[in-house]
Coordinates of C-alpha atoms and ligand atoms in Angstrom, one line a residue:
X1 CA -11.4 -1.5 14.3
X2 CA -10.1 -2.7 11.1
X3 CA -7.7 -5.5 11.0
X4 CA -4.3 -3.7 10.4
X5 CA -2.8 -6.1 8.1
X6 CA -4.6 -7.2 4.8
X7 CA -3.6 -10.6 3.9
X8 CA -6.7 -11.3 1.6
X9 CA -5.8 -9.7 -1.6
X10 CA -5.9 -12.9 -3.8
X11 CA -7.7 -12.3 -6.9
X12 CA -9.2 -14.2 -9.7
X13 CA -8.6 -13.5 -13.4
X14 CA -11.7 -15.4 -14.5
X15 CA -13.7 -12.3 -12.7
X16 CA -11.8 -9.5 -14.4
X17 CA -13.5 -7.7 -17.3
X18 CA -10.8 -5.2 -18.0
X19 CA -9.1 -5.6 -21.3
X20 CA -5.4 -5.6 -20.7
X21 CA -2.9 -2.6 -21.5
X22 CA 0.2 -3.8 -23.1
X23 CA 3.7 -3.4 -21.8
X24 CA 7.0 -4.9 -22.3
X25 CA 7.5 -5.7 -18.4
X26 CA 5.4 -5.1 -15.2
X27 CA 7.4 -4.7 -12.2
X28 CA 5.7 -5.1 -8.9
X29 CA 7.2 -2.8 -5.7
X30 CA 8.9 0.8 -6.0
X31 CA 11.3 0.2 -3.3
X32 CA 14.9 0.0 -3.7
X33 CA 14.6 -3.2 -6.1
X34 CA 11.8 -1.9 -8.1
X35 CA 13.1 1.6 -8.6
X36 CA 16.3 0.2 -10.0
X37 CA 14.8 -2.5 -11.9
X38 CA 12.5 0.5 -13.6
X39 CA 15.5 2.5 -14.2
X40 CA 17.3 -0.5 -15.9
X41 CA 14.6 -1.9 -18.2
X42 CA 13.7 1.6 -19.4
X43 CA 17.2 2.3 -20.0
X44 CA 17.0 -0.6 -22.6
X45 CA 14.0 1.0 -24.1
X46 CA 11.3 -1.1 -22.9
X47 CA 7.7 0.1 -22.1
X48 CA 7.6 -0.4 -18.2
X49 CA 4.9 0.0 -15.6
X50 CA 5.9 -0.5 -11.8
X51 CA 3.0 -0.9 -9.5
X52 CA 3.0 -0.3 -5.9
X53 CA 0.5 -0.7 -3.2
X54 CA 1.8 2.3 -1.2
X55 CA 1.2 6.0 -2.1
X56 CA 4.7 6.9 -2.8
X57 CA 8.2 5.2 -3.4
X58 CA 10.1 3.8 -0.6
X59 CA 9.2 0.3 -0.2
X60 CA 10.4 -1.2 3.2
X61 CA 11.2 2.6 3.9
X62 CA 7.8 3.5 3.0
X63 CA 6.0 1.1 4.9
X64 CA 8.0 0.7 8.1
X65 CA 7.9 4.4 9.3
X66 CA 7.5 3.1 13.1
X67 CA 9.3 5.2 15.9
X68 CA 13.0 4.3 15.8
X69 CA 12.9 2.4 12.4
X70 CA 16.7 2.6 11.2
X71 CA 18.7 0.8 8.9
X72 CA 21.3 -1.9 10.0
X73 CA 23.6 -1.6 7.1
X74 CA 26.2 1.6 6.7
X75 CA 24.9 4.2 4.7
X76 CA 28.0 4.2 2.3
X77 CA 27.1 0.7 1.2
X78 CA 23.3 0.9 1.5
X79 CA 22.9 2.9 -1.7
X80 CA 22.9 2.5 -5.5
X81 CA 26.1 2.3 -7.2
X82 CA 24.9 3.1 -10.9
X83 CA 25.3 6.8 -11.1
X84 CA 28.6 8.6 -10.4
X85 CA 26.5 11.6 -10.2
X86 CA 24.0 10.6 -7.5
X87 CA 27.1 9.0 -5.4
X88 CA 28.4 12.3 -5.8
X89 CA 25.6 14.6 -4.9
X90 CA 23.9 12.8 -2.2
X91 CA 24.9 13.4 1.4
X92 CA 24.7 10.9 4.0
X93 CA 24.2 12.2 7.5
X94 CA 24.6 9.2 9.6
X95 CA 26.2 5.9 9.7
X96 CA 22.9 4.2 10.0
X97 CA 20.3 6.4 8.8
X98 CA 17.0 6.4 10.4
X99 CA 13.9 5.8 8.0
X100 CA 13.0 9.3 7.1
X101 CA 16.9 9.8 5.7
X102 CA 16.6 6.6 3.7
X103 CA 13.0 7.4 2.5
X104 CA 14.5 10.6 1.3
X105 CA 17.0 9.1 -0.7
X106 CA 14.7 7.0 -2.4
X107 CA 12.5 10.0 -3.3
X108 CA 15.5 11.7 -4.7
X109 CA 16.4 8.9 -6.9
X110 CA 13.1 8.9 -8.2
X111 CA 12.9 12.5 -9.1
X112 CA 16.5 12.6 -10.3
X113 CA 15.8 9.7 -12.8
X114 CA 12.1 10.6 -13.6
X115 CA 10.7 7.3 -12.3
X116 CA 7.6 8.4 -10.8
X117 CA 6.0 9.0 -14.3
X118 CA 6.0 5.0 -14.8
X119 CA 4.8 4.2 -11.4
X120 CA 1.0 3.4 -10.5
X121 CA 0.6 3.8 -6.8
X122 CA -2.2 2.8 -4.6
X123 CA -2.3 -0.2 -6.7
X124 CA -2.1 -3.9 -5.5
X125 CA -1.5 -6.8 -7.6
X126 CA -4.6 -9.2 -7.2
X127 CA -3.6 -11.8 -9.6
X128 CA -1.0 -12.8 -12.2
X129 CA -1.7 -15.6 -14.9
X130 CA 0.7 -16.8 -17.8
X131 CA -1.1 -16.5 -20.9
X132 CA 0.9 -19.3 -23.0
X133 CA -1.0 -18.9 -26.1
X134 CA 0.5 -15.3 -26.5
X135 CA 3.6 -15.6 -24.2
X136 CA 2.7 -13.0 -21.8
X137 CA 1.8 -12.3 -18.2
X138 CA -1.6 -11.0 -17.7
X139 CA -1.5 -8.9 -14.4
X140 CA -4.8 -7.9 -12.4
X141 CA -5.0 -5.0 -9.8
X142 CA -7.6 -4.3 -7.0
X143 CA -8.1 -1.1 -8.8
X144 CA -10.0 -3.1 -11.6
X145 CA -7.1 -2.5 -14.1
X146 CA -5.3 -5.1 -16.2
X147 CA -1.8 -5.4 -18.0
X148 CA -0.2 -7.7 -20.0
X149 CA 3.5 -8.0 -20.5
X150 CA 5.9 -10.8 -21.7
X151 CA 8.1 -10.2 -18.4
X152 CA 6.7 -10.2 -14.8
X153 CA 9.2 -9.0 -12.3
X154 CA 8.5 -9.3 -8.7
X155 CA 10.3 -6.8 -6.6
X156 CA 7.7 -6.7 -3.9
X157 CA 10.3 -7.4 -1.1
X158 CA 11.2 -10.3 1.4
X159 CA 9.7 -8.7 4.4
X160 CA 6.8 -6.8 3.1
X161 CA 4.0 -9.3 3.9
X162 CA 3.2 -8.5 7.6
X163 CA 1.7 -11.0 10.0
X164 CA 0.3 -10.7 13.3
X165 CA -1.4 -13.8 15.4
X166 CA -4.9 -13.8 15.2
X167 CA -5.5 -12.7 19.0
X168 CA -8.7 -13.2 19.8
X169 CA -11.1 -10.1 21.1
X170 CA -9.6 -7.6 18.9
X171 CA -12.7 -6.1 17.8
X172 CA -13.6 -5.5 21.6
X173 CA -10.5 -3.4 22.4
X174 CA -11.4 0.1 22.6
X175 CA -7.6 1.4 22.2
X176 CA -5.8 1.3 19.1
X177 CA -3.7 -1.4 17.3
X178 CA -0.9 -0.7 15.1
X179 CA 1.5 -3.0 13.2
X180 CA 4.9 -1.4 12.8
X181 CA 4.7 -2.0 9.1
X182 CA 1.7 -0.2 8.7
X183 CA 2.6 2.7 10.7
X184 CA 0.3 5.8 9.8
X185 CA 1.9 8.4 8.0
X186 CA 0.6 10.9 10.3
X187 CA 1.9 8.9 13.2
X188 CA 0.4 7.8 16.3
X189 CA 0.4 9.8 19.5
X190 CA 2.1 8.0 22.3
X191 CA 2.9 10.6 24.9
X192 CA 2.2 9.6 28.4
X193 CA 0.0 6.6 27.0
X194 CA 0.0 3.1 28.3
X195 CA 1.7 1.2 25.7
X196 CA 2.1 -2.7 24.9
X197 CA 4.6 -3.5 22.3
X198 CA 4.1 -7.5 21.3
X199 CA 7.5 -8.8 19.6
X200 CA 11.1 -8.6 20.5
X201 CA 12.7 -9.0 17.2
X202 CA 14.8 -6.4 15.2
X203 CA 11.9 -3.9 14.6
X204 CA 10.3 -4.6 18.3
X205 CA 13.7 -3.6 19.8
X206 CA 13.9 -0.3 17.8
X207 CA 10.5 0.6 18.6
X208 CA 10.9 -0.2 22.4
X209 CA 14.3 1.8 22.9
X210 CA 12.9 4.6 21.0
X211 CA 9.6 5.2 23.0
X212 CA 10.1 4.1 26.5
X213 CA 11.0 7.7 27.6
X214 CA 8.0 9.2 25.9
X215 CA 5.1 6.8 26.9
X216 CA 3.4 6.7 30.1
X217 CA 3.8 2.9 31.0
X218 CA 5.4 0.5 28.5
X219 CA 4.7 -3.1 28.6
X220 CA 6.9 -5.4 26.5
X221 CA 5.4 -8.9 25.8
X222 CA 8.2 -10.8 24.9
X223 CA 8.3 -14.7 23.8
X224 CA 11.8 -14.9 22.7
X225 CA 14.6 -12.7 23.6
X226 CA 17.2 -12.0 21.0
X227 CA 20.9 -11.3 20.9
X228 CA 21.3 -7.5 20.1
X229 CA 24.4 -6.3 19.2
X230 CA 25.2 -2.6 20.4
X231 CA 25.0 -0.2 17.5
X232 CA 27.9 2.4 17.3
X233 CA 26.1 5.1 14.9
X234 CA 27.8 8.4 13.9
X235 CA 26.9 11.4 12.3
X236 CA 29.0 12.5 9.1
X237 CA 30.4 16.1 8.6
X238 CA 31.8 16.9 5.0
X239 CA 35.2 15.6 5.8
X240 CA 33.7 12.2 7.0
X241 CA 31.6 12.1 3.4
X242 CA 34.6 13.2 1.6
X243 CA 36.7 10.3 3.0
X244 CA 33.8 7.7 2.1
X245 CA 33.4 9.4 -1.2
X246 CA 37.3 8.6 -1.9
X247 CA 36.4 4.8 -1.1
X248 CA 33.0 4.6 -3.3
X249 CA 34.9 2.9 -6.3
X250 CA 36.4 0.4 -4.2
X251 CA 33.4 -0.3 -2.1
X252 CA 31.3 -0.7 -5.4
X253 CA 33.4 -3.7 -6.3
X254 CA 34.3 -5.2 -3.0
X255 CA 30.8 -5.8 -1.6
X256 CA 30.0 -8.1 -4.5
X257 CA 32.7 -10.7 -3.2
X258 CA 32.1 -10.7 0.5
X259 CA 29.9 -13.3 2.6
X260 CA 27.1 -10.8 3.0
X261 CA 27.5 -8.0 0.9
X262 CA 29.0 -5.7 3.5
X263 CA 32.4 -3.8 2.8
X264 CA 33.8 -6.5 5.5
X265 CA 34.5 -10.4 5.6
X266 CA 35.0 -12.9 8.4
X267 CA 38.2 -13.0 10.3
X268 CA 41.2 -14.8 8.8
X269 CA 42.2 -16.5 12.1
X270 CA 40.4 -19.9 13.1
X271 CA 38.8 -19.1 16.5
X272 CA 39.8 -22.3 18.2
X273 CA 43.4 -21.8 17.1
X274 CA 43.5 -18.7 19.1
X275 CA 44.2 -18.6 22.8
X276 CA 41.2 -17.6 25.4
X277 CA 42.6 -14.1 25.7
X278 CA 43.2 -13.7 22.0
X279 CA 39.7 -15.0 21.3
X280 CA 38.3 -12.3 24.0
X281 CA 40.3 -9.6 22.5
X282 CA 39.3 -10.4 19.0
X283 CA 35.7 -10.7 19.9
X284 CA 36.0 -7.0 21.9
X285 CA 37.5 -5.6 18.6
X286 CA 35.0 -6.8 16.3
X287 CA 31.9 -5.8 19.1
X288 CA 33.4 -2.3 19.3
X289 CA 32.7 -1.7 15.5
X290 CA 29.0 -1.6 16.3
X291 CA 27.5 -3.2 13.5
X292 CA 26.5 -6.5 12.2
X293 CA 30.3 -7.6 11.6
X294 CA 30.1 -9.1 14.9
X295 CA 27.9 -11.5 13.1
X296 CA 28.8 -11.8 9.6
X297 CA 32.2 -10.3 9.6
X298 CA 33.3 -12.3 12.8
X299 CA 34.3 -15.8 12.9
X300 CA 33.0 -18.0 10.1
X301 CA 33.0 -21.2 12.5
X302 CA 30.1 -19.5 14.5
X303 CA 27.5 -20.7 11.7
X304 CA 28.4 -24.2 11.8
X305 CA 30.6 -25.3 15.0
X306 CA 28.6 -25.9 18.2
X307 CA 31.7 -25.2 20.5
X308 CA 32.6 -21.8 18.7
X309 CA 28.9 -20.8 18.8
X310 CA 28.6 -21.5 22.6
X311 CA 31.5 -19.7 23.3
X312 CA 30.4 -16.6 21.2
X313 CA 26.8 -16.7 22.5
X314 CA 28.2 -16.7 26.2
X315 CA 30.2 -13.8 25.3
X316 CA 27.1 -11.7 24.1
X317 CA 24.9 -12.9 27.1
X318 CA 27.7 -11.3 29.4
X319 CA 27.2 -8.0 27.4
X320 CA 23.5 -8.3 28.0
X321 CA 23.7 -9.2 31.9
X322 CA 25.9 -6.3 32.3
X323 CA 23.4 -3.5 31.2
X324 CA 20.4 -4.7 33.2
X325 CA 20.6 -4.0 37.0
X326 CA 17.6 -6.5 38.3
X327 CA 19.3 -9.9 37.5
X328 CA 15.9 -11.7 37.2
X329 CA 15.0 -9.3 34.5
X330 CA 18.3 -9.7 32.9
X331 CA 18.0 -13.5 32.9
X332 CA 14.5 -13.2 30.9
X333 CA 16.5 -10.9 28.4
X334 CA 19.2 -13.3 27.9
X335 CA 18.6 -16.0 25.1
X336 CA 19.1 -19.4 25.9
X337 CA 17.3 -21.6 23.5
X338 CA 19.5 -20.9 20.4
X339 CA 22.8 -19.9 19.6
X340 CA 23.9 -16.4 18.5
X341 CA 23.8 -15.6 14.9
X342 CA 21.5 -18.7 14.1
X343 CA 18.8 -16.1 13.8
X344 CA 18.7 -12.3 12.4
X345 CA 21.0 -10.5 14.8
X346 CA 19.3 -7.1 15.6
X347 CA 21.4 -3.9 16.6
X348 CA 20.3 -1.9 19.5
X349 CA 21.0 1.4 20.8
X350 CA 19.8 1.7 24.7
X351 CA 17.5 -1.1 24.3
X352 CA 18.8 -3.2 27.3
X353 CA 18.9 0.1 29.5
X354 CA 15.3 0.6 28.8
X355 CA 14.4 -2.3 31.6
X356 CA 16.1 -0.3 34.1
X357 CA 13.3 2.4 33.7
X358 CA 10.4 2.2 36.3
X359 CA 7.8 2.7 33.7
X360 CA 8.8 -0.3 31.8
X361 CA 7.9 -3.9 32.5
X362 CA 9.0 -7.0 30.8
X363 CA 6.3 -9.4 30.4
X364 CA 7.4 -13.1 29.5
X365 CA 4.7 -14.8 27.5
X366 CA 7.1 -17.7 26.7
X367 CA 5.3 -19.9 29.2
X368 CA 2.2 -18.3 29.4
X369 CA 0.9 -16.9 26.2
X370 CA -1.0 -13.9 25.3
X371 CA -4.6 -14.9 25.6
X372 CA -5.8 -12.0 23.5
X373 CA -7.6 -8.8 23.7
X374 CA -10.0 -7.6 26.5
X375 CA -12.0 -4.2 26.1
X376 CA -9.1 -2.5 28.1
X377 CA -6.2 -4.1 27.2
X378 CA -4.2 -7.6 26.9
X379 CA -4.8 -10.7 28.9
X380 CA -2.1 -13.1 29.6
X381 CA -3.1 -15.8 32.0
X382 CA -5.3 -14.3 34.4
X383 CA -3.8 -11.2 34.5
X384 CA -5.1 -8.1 32.5
X385 CA -2.8 -5.6 31.0
X386 CA -4.7 -2.1 30.7
X387 CA -3.6 -0.5 27.7
X388 CA -4.1 2.4 25.3
X389 CA -2.2 1.5 22.3
X390 CA -1.0 -2.1 21.4
X391 CA 1.9 -2.1 18.9
X392 CA 2.4 -5.5 16.8
X393 CA 6.0 -5.9 15.9
X394 CA 5.1 -9.4 14.9
X395 CA 6.9 -9.6 11.7
X396 CA 6.4 -11.0 8.2
X397 CA 5.7 -13.9 6.1
X398 CA 9.3 -13.7 4.8
X399 CA 10.4 -14.4 1.3
X400 CA 7.3 -16.1 -0.1
X401 CA 4.5 -13.6 1.7
X402 CA 4.6 -11.2 -0.9
X403 CA 4.1 -13.4 -3.9
X404 CA 2.1 -16.0 -2.4
X405 CA -0.4 -13.1 -1.6
X406 CA -0.5 -12.1 -5.2
X407 CA -2.0 -15.0 -6.8
X408 CA 0.5 -15.9 -9.5
X409 CA -0.6 -18.8 -11.7
X410 CA 2.2 -20.1 -14.3
X411 CA 2.3 -22.9 -16.9
X412 CA -0.9 -24.8 -17.3
X413 CA -2.5 -22.9 -14.4
X414 CA -0.2 -23.7 -11.7
X415 CA -0.5 -21.6 -8.5
X416 CA 2.8 -20.3 -6.9
X417 CA 0.9 -20.1 -3.5
X418 CA -0.1 -23.6 -3.8
X419 CA 3.6 -24.7 -4.6
X420 CA 5.0 -22.8 -2.0
X421 CA 2.5 -23.9 0.6
X422 CA 3.8 -27.5 0.2
X423 CA 7.5 -26.7 -0.8
X424 CA 9.4 -23.6 -1.1
X425 CA 11.7 -24.0 -4.3
X426 CA 13.3 -21.5 -6.7
X427 CA 16.2 -21.4 -9.2
X428 CA 18.7 -19.1 -7.6
X429 CA 16.2 -17.2 -5.8
X430 CA 15.5 -15.7 -9.1
X431 CA 13.1 -17.7 -11.0
X432 CA 10.7 -20.9 -10.5
X433 CA 10.2 -23.8 -12.6
X434 CA 6.7 -23.7 -14.2
X435 CA 6.6 -19.8 -14.1
X436 CA 8.1 -18.8 -17.5
X437 CA 9.3 -15.1 -17.5
X438 CA 8.6 -14.4 -13.9
X439 CA 11.6 -13.0 -12.1
X440 CA 11.6 -12.8 -8.3
X441 CA 14.1 -10.2 -7.1
X442 CA 14.5 -10.9 -3.4
X443 CA 12.9 -14.3 -3.7
X444 CA 13.4 -17.1 -1.3
X445 CA 16.8 -19.2 -1.6
X446 CA 18.8 -16.4 -2.7
X447 CA 21.0 -14.4 0.0
X448 CA 18.9 -11.4 -0.6
X449 CA 16.5 -13.1 1.8
X450 CA 18.6 -12.8 4.9
X451 CA 22.3 -13.1 4.6
X452 CA 23.2 -9.8 2.8
X453 CA 23.2 -6.0 2.8
X454 CA 20.1 -5.8 0.8
X455 CA 21.3 -3.0 -1.6
X456 CA 24.2 -5.3 -2.9
X457 CA 22.2 -8.1 -3.5
X458 CA 19.0 -6.5 -4.8
X459 CA 21.4 -4.5 -7.4
X460 CA 23.0 -7.9 -8.3
X461 CA 19.8 -9.6 -8.7
X462 CA 18.1 -6.7 -11.1
X463 CA 21.4 -6.5 -13.0
X464 CA 21.1 -10.3 -13.5
X465 CA 17.3 -10.0 -14.6
X466 CA 18.3 -7.2 -16.8
X467 CA 20.9 -9.2 -18.6
X468 CA 18.8 -12.0 -19.1
X469 CA 15.9 -10.1 -20.7
X470 CA 18.6 -8.5 -22.8
X471 CA 19.8 -11.8 -24.0
X472 CA 16.2 -13.0 -24.8
X473 CA 15.6 -10.0 -27.0
X474 CA 18.8 -9.9 -28.9
X475 CA 18.4 -13.6 -29.4
X476 CA 15.0 -13.5 -30.6
X477 CA 13.8 -15.9 -27.8
X478 CA 10.3 -15.2 -26.0
X479 CA 10.5 -17.4 -22.8
X480 CA 12.9 -18.5 -20.2
X481 CA 12.0 -20.8 -17.7
X482 CA 14.2 -22.9 -15.3
X483 CA 14.2 -27.0 -15.6
X484 CA 13.0 -29.0 -13.0
X485 CA 16.5 -30.5 -12.8
X486 CA 18.3 -27.3 -13.0
X487 CA 15.7 -26.2 -9.9
X488 CA 16.2 -29.5 -8.1
X489 CA 19.9 -28.6 -8.3
X490 CA 19.9 -25.3 -6.8
X491 CA 17.3 -26.6 -4.1
X492 CA 19.7 -29.3 -3.4
X493 CA 23.0 -27.2 -3.2
X494 CA 20.9 -24.5 -1.2
X495 CA 20.0 -27.3 1.3
X496 CA 23.3 -29.0 1.6
X497 CA 24.9 -25.6 2.3
X498 CA 22.0 -24.9 5.0
X499 CA 22.5 -28.1 6.7
X500 CA 25.9 -27.9 7.0
X501 CA 25.3 -25.0 9.4
X502 CA 23.3 -24.6 12.8
X503 CA 20.7 -22.3 11.1
X504 CA 18.2 -24.8 10.9
X505 CA 18.3 -25.6 14.6
X506 CA 16.6 -22.3 15.3
X507 CA 13.0 -21.3 15.0
X508 CA 12.7 -17.9 13.6
X509 CA 11.5 -16.4 10.3
X510 CA 14.5 -17.5 8.7
X511 CA 13.4 -21.1 8.9
X512 CA 9.8 -20.2 8.2
X513 CA 8.8 -21.4 11.8
X514 CA 7.0 -18.1 12.6
X515 CA 4.1 -19.1 10.2
X516 CA 2.2 -22.0 11.0
X517 CA 2.1 -24.8 8.5
X518 CA 5.0 -23.0 6.3
X519 CA 7.2 -25.8 4.9
X520 CA 10.8 -25.6 6.9
X521 CA 13.6 -24.5 4.9
X522 CA 16.3 -21.9 5.5
X523 CA 14.7 -19.2 3.3
X524 CA 18.2 -17.3 2.5
X525 CA 21.1 -19.1 0.6
X526 CA 24.0 -19.2 3.1
X527 CA 26.8 -20.1 0.8
X528 CA 27.8 -16.5 0.6
X529 CA 27.0 -13.6 -1.7
X530 CA 30.3 -14.1 -3.7
X531 CA 29.7 -17.6 -4.4
X532 CA 26.0 -16.8 -5.2
X533 CA 27.2 -14.3 -7.7
X534 CA 29.4 -16.9 -9.3
X535 CA 26.4 -19.1 -9.9
X536 CA 24.5 -16.2 -11.4
X537 CA 27.5 -15.2 -13.7
X538 CA 27.7 -18.8 -14.8
X539 CA 24.0 -19.3 -15.9
X540 CA 24.4 -16.2 -18.0
X541 CA 27.6 -17.3 -19.2
X542 CA 26.4 -20.3 -20.4
X543 CA 23.6 -18.8 -22.3
X544 CA 21.4 -20.4 -19.6
X545 CA 22.3 -24.0 -19.7
X546 CA 19.7 -26.2 -18.0
X547 CA 16.7 -23.2 -18.5
X548 CA 14.2 -24.0 -21.3
X549 CA 14.5 -20.8 -23.5
X550 CA 12.4 -20.6 -26.6
Ligands
NAP1 P1 10.6 -11.0 13.7 O1 12.0 -11.1 13.6 O2 9.8 -12.1 13.3 O3 10.1 -10.7 15.3 C1 8.4 -10.7 15.6 C2 8.5 -10.9 17.0 O4 7.1 -11.0 17.4 C3 9.4 -12.1 17.9 O5 9.8 -11.5 18.8 C4 8.1 -12.9 18.0 O6 8.2 -13.7 19.2 C5 7.0 -12.1 18.3 N1 5.8 -12.7 18.0 C6 5.1 -13.1 17.1 N2 3.9 -13.7 17.3 C7 3.7 -13.7 18.9 C8 2.7 -14.0 19.9 N3 1.7 -14.9 19.2 N4 3.0 -13.8 21.1 C9 4.0 -13.1 21.2 N5 5.0 -12.7 20.5 C10 4.8 -12.7 19.1 O7 10.2 -9.6 12.8 P2 10.7 -8.2 13.0 O8 11.0 -7.7 14.3 O9 9.7 -7.3 12.3 O10 11.7 -8.3 12.1 C11 11.8 -8.8 10.8 C12 13.1 -8.7 10.1 O11 13.1 -7.5 9.5 C13 14.4 -8.5 10.7 O12 14.8 -9.8 11.1 C14 15.3 -7.8 9.8 O13 15.8 -8.7 8.9 C15 14.4 -6.9 9.1 N6 14.5 -5.5 10.4 C16 15.4 -4.7 9.6 C17 15.8 -3.7 10.3 C18 16.8 -3.0 10.0 O14 17.7 -3.1 9.3 N7 17.1 -2.0 10.8 C19 14.7 -3.3 11.3 C20 13.8 -4.1 11.6 C21 13.4 -5.1 10.8 P3 8.9 -15.6 18.6 O15 10.4 -14.8 18.5 O16 9.0 -16.0 19.9 O17 8.4 -15.8 17.7

C-alpha cells in the first residue's frame, strides 16, 4: 500500500525550468487564514495567487474529514468578523460544529467573495527561494509551475503536516491504513469491521467515540492517556442565533483581549484563596460549561503552580474514573505522568463510556510498544491483533512542519528547514531573521500555534501582515526583515514566559516532543493573546523598529 503521508515534497530550484509568472503576493494555503489573507491583499489591489495542495478550500477542515471531526471552539467565535453581511447571513447550527458544517462555511465564504478564481488547487509548493537581486520570492510547485512575488505569505497551518511512526511491515498488511488527516473524501467503510486506532490525542478521541458503535471490534492502542473534558454541545434555533448575533459586535472586540482568544477569560479569584468547598464549587461550575474554558478560562495558576495543578488534575481524574465501570481500565485511562492542561486538552462526548462496551478493548502500549504491522494486523509484544483497518491518529509535525517541508531558502541561500532543525526561532511567530518578506501566519512562537481560538489569532495575524505590506508599499520600501537582535528579544521573551509555567515539563507536540530530534521549545507563545497583540501593535506603531526595512 502507499504511504498515507507524503513527507517528501522538498524541491530544488536548480532543477526547475519554468520561467516564473509574476504576482504581487503568493499565499500558501486556502484554509481559514489563507482565504482571509487572499481577501485582504486583493482588497488592496494586489495581484495575488493562493496555492493549496487540496482540491478545494478549507485547509484543516478540508483534510480532517475523519469520523467525528468537530471544532473545539464555539461557532459564534470561530468565524470571520470582517463582513457584517456574512455575519448576518450565515446560520450556525451547533455550538461546536462538526467538520462538514465548518467546511460548508468556508466554501460559502470562498463563493461569496469570489475567492476561488485566485486559488490554484492540487498544487504543493516544492521550494521557495529568495531572489535578492530582484527582491522577490521564486516559488516552485509540484505541477512544474513557478511564481515570482515580492511577498510570500505562508498560511499553511500549524497542524497540517501529518506524522506517523514508521511502523515496520506496513507493506505486508493486507488491510487498510488511513491517517486521520488524509481521510478519503468518499469515506472508509468501517461497519462491522475490526478496526484499530493508534493515538488518543484530541483526534483519536473524536474518532474513537464516533466509530465504537459502528465497528465490529475496536482496539484502541494508547500510549499516553489524556485529560478530556466533557463537551456540552447544543443545536441552535433561530432564537438562539438571534441572541448570539446581538452579541457579535461585542465579541468581535473582546476576543482579542482575553488569554486565549475566546469570549471568556480566567477566574478573578485566586485558587488558593478559596476554601476547598469553594474550589470544588467553582471547578464544577466551569466544568458544566462543557468547553475549553475549564482549561484556558479557569484558574490561571493551573499553568504555573504545581499545587494548584495537582488539585485540578485530581478533580479531572475523578471525573474520568466515574465514567468507567472496570477499575483496571479506568486506571489506564487516567493520566498520571503529567498535569492537567500542560498539553492540549481535548473535549469529548461519550469517549470514556466507549470503554464500557463489549466490542472495545484498550491496548496499553506505554510499556510494550507497537512492534509493527503483520499481514493480518498489528503486533504488540508477542500478541497479534487481527485488524481490517488501522486508523493512524498519530498527529502532526506541529508549528514548523508545513514550512519545513516546503524547502524555503532565504537570504544567501539559508534553509529554513535547516534552521528550525537546530533551533526553532521566529519574530512574533510572523517572520524569521534571514528571510525577507516571508510572513508565517500560524508560525511557531505565536499564540496561534496552540493557545488561541484559531479564528481569533489567524485573523489578527493576517491583519498584521496586511498592514505591514501596506506600509511597505505606501512608504516605497521593498523589503522587511527582523534583525537578529529583534528576533533574539522575542525568542528570549517567549522562553522566559514559557519557562515560568509547567508547560515545558510535559512531552507532547506542544514542546516538539512527538518528533524525534525536534529542538525542544514551547511552540506556542503562552503570554496571552491580548499581550501578544500588544507586541504586534507596537511593532507596527514604531514603524517596525528593530527590523531592516529597505
Ligand atoms: P496528538 O495530540 O499529537 O496525538 C497523537 C497521538 O498518537 C498520541 O496519543 C500519541 O501518543 C500517539 N502516538 C504517536 N505515535 C505513536 C506510536 N508510535 N505508538 C503509539 N501511539 C503513538 O495529535 P492529534 O490527536 O491529531 O491532535 C493534534 C492537535 O490537533 C490537537 O492537540 C488539537 O490542537 C488539534 N485538534 C483539534 C481538534 C478540534 O478542535 N476539535 C480536533 C482534533 C485535533 P503519545 O501521547 O504517547 O505520544
